[in-house]
GROMACS .gro file of C-alpha atoms in nm:
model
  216
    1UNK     CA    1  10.196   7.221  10.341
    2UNK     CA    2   9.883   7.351  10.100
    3UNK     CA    3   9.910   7.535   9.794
    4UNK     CA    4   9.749   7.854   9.819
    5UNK     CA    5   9.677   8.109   9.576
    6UNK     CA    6   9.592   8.479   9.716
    7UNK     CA    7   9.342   8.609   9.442
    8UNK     CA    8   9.399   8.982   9.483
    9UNK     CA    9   9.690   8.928   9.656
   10UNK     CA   10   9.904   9.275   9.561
   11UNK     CA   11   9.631   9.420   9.791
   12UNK     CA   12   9.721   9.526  10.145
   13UNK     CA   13   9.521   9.219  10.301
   14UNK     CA   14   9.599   8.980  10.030
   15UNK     CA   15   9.978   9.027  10.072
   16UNK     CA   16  10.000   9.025  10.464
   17UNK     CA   17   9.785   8.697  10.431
   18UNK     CA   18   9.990   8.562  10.199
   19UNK     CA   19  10.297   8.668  10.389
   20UNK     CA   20  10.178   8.489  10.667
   21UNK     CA   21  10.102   8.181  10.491
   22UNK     CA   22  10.446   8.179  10.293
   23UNK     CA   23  10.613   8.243  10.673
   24UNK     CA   24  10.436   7.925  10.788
   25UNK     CA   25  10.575   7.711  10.514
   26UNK     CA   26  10.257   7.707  10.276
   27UNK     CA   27  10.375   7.705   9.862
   28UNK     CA   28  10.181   8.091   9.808
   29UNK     CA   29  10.105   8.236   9.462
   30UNK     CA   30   9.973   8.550   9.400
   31UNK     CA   31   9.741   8.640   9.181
   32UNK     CA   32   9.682   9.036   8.990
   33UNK     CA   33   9.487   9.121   8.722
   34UNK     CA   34   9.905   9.218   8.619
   35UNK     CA   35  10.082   8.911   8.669
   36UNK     CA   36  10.375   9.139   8.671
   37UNK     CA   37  10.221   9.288   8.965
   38UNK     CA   38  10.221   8.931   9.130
   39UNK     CA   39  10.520   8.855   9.042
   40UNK     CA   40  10.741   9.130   9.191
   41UNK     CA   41  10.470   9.143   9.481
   42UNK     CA   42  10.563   8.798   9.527
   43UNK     CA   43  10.897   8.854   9.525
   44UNK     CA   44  10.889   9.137   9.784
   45UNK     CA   45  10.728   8.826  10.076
   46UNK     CA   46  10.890   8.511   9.971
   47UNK     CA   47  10.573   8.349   9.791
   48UNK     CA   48  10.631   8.092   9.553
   49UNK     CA   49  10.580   8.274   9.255
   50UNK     CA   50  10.315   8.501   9.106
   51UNK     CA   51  10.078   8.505   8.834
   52UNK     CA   52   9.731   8.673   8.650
   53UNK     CA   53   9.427   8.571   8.909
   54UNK     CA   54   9.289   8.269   8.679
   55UNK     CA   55   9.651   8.108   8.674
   56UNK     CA   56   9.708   8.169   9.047
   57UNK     CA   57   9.345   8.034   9.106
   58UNK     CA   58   9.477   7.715   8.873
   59UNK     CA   59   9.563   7.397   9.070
   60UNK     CA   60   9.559   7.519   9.457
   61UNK     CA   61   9.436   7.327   9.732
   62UNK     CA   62   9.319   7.669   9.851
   63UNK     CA   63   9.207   7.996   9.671
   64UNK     CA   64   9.147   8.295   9.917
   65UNK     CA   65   8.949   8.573   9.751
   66UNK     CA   66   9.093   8.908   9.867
   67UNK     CA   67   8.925   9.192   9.599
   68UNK     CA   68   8.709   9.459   9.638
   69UNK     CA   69   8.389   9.453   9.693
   70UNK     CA   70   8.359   9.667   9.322
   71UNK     CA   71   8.576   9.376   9.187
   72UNK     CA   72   8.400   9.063   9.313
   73UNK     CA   73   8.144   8.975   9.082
   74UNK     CA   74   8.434   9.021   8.792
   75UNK     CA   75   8.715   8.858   8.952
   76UNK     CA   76   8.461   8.535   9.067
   77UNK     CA   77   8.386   8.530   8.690
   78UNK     CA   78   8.753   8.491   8.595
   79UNK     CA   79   8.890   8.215   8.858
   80UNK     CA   80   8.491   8.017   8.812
   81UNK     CA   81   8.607   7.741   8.598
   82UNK     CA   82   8.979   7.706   8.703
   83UNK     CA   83   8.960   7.692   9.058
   84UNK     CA   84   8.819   7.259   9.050
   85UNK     CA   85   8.814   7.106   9.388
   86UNK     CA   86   8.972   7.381   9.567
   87UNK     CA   87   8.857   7.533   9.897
   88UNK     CA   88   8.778   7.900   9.774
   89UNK     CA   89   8.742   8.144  10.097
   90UNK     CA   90   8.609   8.449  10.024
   91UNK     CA   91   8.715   8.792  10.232
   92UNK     CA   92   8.498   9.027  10.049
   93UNK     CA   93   8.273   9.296  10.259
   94UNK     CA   94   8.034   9.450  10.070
   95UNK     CA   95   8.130   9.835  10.097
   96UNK     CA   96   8.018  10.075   9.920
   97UNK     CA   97   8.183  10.419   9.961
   98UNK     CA   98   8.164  10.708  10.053
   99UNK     CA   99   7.938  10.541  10.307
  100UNK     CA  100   8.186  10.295  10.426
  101UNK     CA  101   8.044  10.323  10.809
  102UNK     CA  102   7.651  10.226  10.702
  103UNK     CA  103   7.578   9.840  10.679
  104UNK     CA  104   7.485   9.784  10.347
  105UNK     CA  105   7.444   9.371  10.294
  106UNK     CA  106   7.324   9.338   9.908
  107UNK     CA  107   6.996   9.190   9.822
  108UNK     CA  108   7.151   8.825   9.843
  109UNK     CA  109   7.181   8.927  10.192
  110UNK     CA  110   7.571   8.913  10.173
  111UNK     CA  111   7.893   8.867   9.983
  112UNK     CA  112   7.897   8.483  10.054
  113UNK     CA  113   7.549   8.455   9.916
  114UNK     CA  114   7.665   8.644   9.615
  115UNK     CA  115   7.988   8.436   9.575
  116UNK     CA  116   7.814   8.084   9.610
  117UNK     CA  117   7.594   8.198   9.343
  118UNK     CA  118   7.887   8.293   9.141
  119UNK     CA  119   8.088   8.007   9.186
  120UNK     CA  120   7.740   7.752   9.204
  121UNK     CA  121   7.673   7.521   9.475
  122UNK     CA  122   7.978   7.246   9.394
  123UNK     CA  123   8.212   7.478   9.490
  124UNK     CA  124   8.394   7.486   9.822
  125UNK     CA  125   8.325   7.807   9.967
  126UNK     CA  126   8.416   7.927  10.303
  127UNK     CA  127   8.390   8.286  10.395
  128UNK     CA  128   8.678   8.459  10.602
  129UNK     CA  129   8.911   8.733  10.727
  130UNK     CA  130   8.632   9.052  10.736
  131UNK     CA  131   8.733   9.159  11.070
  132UNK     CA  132   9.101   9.167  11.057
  133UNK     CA  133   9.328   9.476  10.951
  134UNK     CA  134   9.564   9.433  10.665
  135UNK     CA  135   9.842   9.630  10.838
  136UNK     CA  136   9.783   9.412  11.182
  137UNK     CA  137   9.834   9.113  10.961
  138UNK     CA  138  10.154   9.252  10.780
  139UNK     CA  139  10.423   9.227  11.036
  140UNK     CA  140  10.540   8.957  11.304
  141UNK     CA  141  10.316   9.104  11.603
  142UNK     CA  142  10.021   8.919  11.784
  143UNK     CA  143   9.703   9.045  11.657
  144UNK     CA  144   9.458   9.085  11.883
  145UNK     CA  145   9.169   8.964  11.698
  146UNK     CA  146   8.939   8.653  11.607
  147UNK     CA  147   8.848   8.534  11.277
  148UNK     CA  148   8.534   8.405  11.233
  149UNK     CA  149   8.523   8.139  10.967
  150UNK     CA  150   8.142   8.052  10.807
  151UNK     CA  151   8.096   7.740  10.552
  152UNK     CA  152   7.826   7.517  10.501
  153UNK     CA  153   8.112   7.226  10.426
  154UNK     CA  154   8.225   7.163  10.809
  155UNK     CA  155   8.585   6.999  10.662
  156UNK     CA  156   8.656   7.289  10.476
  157UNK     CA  157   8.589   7.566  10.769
  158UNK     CA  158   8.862   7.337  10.958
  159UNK     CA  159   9.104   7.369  10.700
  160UNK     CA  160   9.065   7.700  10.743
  161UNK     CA  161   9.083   7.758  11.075
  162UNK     CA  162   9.394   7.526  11.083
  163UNK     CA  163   9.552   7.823  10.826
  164UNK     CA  164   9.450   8.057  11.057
  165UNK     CA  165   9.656   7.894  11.315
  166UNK     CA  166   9.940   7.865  11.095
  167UNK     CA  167   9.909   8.257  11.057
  168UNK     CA  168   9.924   8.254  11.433
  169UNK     CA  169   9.581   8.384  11.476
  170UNK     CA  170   9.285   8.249  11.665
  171UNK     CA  171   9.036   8.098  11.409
  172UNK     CA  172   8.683   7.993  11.527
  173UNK     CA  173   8.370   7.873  11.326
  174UNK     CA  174   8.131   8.095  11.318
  175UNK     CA  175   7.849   7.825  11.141
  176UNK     CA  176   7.702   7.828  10.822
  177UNK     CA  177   7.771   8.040  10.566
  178UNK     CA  178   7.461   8.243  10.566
  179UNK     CA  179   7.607   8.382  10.913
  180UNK     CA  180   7.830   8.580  10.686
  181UNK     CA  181   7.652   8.861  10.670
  182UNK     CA  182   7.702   8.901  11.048
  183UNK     CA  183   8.104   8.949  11.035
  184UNK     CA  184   8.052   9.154  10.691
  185UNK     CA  185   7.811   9.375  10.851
  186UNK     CA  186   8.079   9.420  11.146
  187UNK     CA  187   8.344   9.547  10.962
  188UNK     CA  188   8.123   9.886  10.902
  189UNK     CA  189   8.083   9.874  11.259
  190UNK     CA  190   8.457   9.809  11.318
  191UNK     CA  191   8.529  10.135  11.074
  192UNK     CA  192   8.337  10.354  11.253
  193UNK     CA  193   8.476  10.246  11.606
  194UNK     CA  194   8.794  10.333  11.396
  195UNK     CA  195   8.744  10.628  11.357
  196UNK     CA  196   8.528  10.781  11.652
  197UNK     CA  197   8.756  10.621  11.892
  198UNK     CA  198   9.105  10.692  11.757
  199UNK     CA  199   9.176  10.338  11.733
  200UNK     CA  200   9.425  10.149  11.432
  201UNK     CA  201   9.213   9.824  11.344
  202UNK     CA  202   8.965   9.770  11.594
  203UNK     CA  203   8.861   9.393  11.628
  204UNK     CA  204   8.705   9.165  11.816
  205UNK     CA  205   8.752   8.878  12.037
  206UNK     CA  206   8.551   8.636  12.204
  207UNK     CA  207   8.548   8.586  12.599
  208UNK     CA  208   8.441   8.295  12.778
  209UNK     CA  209   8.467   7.997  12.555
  210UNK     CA  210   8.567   7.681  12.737
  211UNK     CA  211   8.652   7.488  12.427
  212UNK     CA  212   8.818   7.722  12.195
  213UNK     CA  213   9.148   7.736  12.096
  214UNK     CA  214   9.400   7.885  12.314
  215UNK     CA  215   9.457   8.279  12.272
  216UNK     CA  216   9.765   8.295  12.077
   0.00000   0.00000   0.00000
């Protein structure tokens, strides 16, 4: 069992992660800017408890980063100092609306970048959970999907593809973190397949792996 704190987590993929994670036995806080929010919103899943982000960030073994893309820079400024030797993965895609369906990677050349230089180069960062729909995520189902998991800190991607496990999904590193910007560049990609093929949360999967883990 980790603890976890869900930064964001009254979000829709915040709260099916977390829901997930609390299912599989994990001790779950969420975090709000309203810790009111997190509170009821962790009563409504089962979570441990709730609480402001920079007390949910607060002595975790994990800290999963679930904000928009608007609210990164902020919310990385608030949970900097408090998150210590935690693992923080980060699940922010740089969109920018109204033009949701265009790539558009910030100068840093992605999120990750952005967050490492945030958080500075001590920190445990692992970047995670672009290409997965929140709704897919928020029931019992098998979701058809991989999760591509980037880090630069080899132990810490495992630990996070053993949560994604635990959330009965199929985790697999995708290297360093500067691959990033791949998956977050997807997810534009994934929007517009969305939407021009009728479909409810296109993902991917990857074929022909000998060594992966099995589909689950």
């Amino acid at each position: 069992m980790s603890r976890i704190g869900l930064i964001g987590g009254t979000g829709a993929l915040g709260k099916a992660i977390a829901r997930r994670l609390a299912k599989a036995g994990h001790e779950v806080t969420i975090g709000s800017r309203a810790a009111e929010s997190a509170q009821a919103a962790a009563a409504e899943i089962g979570a441990a408890g709730g609480a402001a982000n920079e007390d949910a960030a607060q002595g975790q073994d994990v800290v999963i980063v679930t904000v928009p893309y608007s609210a990164h820079a902020s919310t990385l400024a608030q949970i900097k100092d408090k998150v210590g030797g935690a693992i923080v993965v980060d699940a922010t895609v740089p969109l920018v609306p109204p033009k949701v369906m265009r790539v558009q990677l910030p100068a840093a050349g992605s999120a990750a970048a952005e967050a490492q230089a945030h958080l500075g180069e001590g920190v445990r960062l692992v970047s995670a959970f672009h290409s997965v729909a929140a709704h897919k995520l928020d029931h019992d189902g098998k979701v058809d999907c991989d999760v591509l998991v980037f880090s630069d800190d080899v132990e810490a991607r495992k630990v996070v593809i053993g949560l994604c496990e635990d959330m009965e999904l199929r985790g697999l590193a995708g290297g360093a973190l500067v691959n990033a910007a791949a998956a977050e560049a997807l997810t534009s990609i994934l929007i517009y397949m969305n939407k021009n093929y009728g479909g409810d949360g296109a993902g991917i999967r990857f074929t022909g792996l000998t060594t992966a883990p099995a589909l689950p």
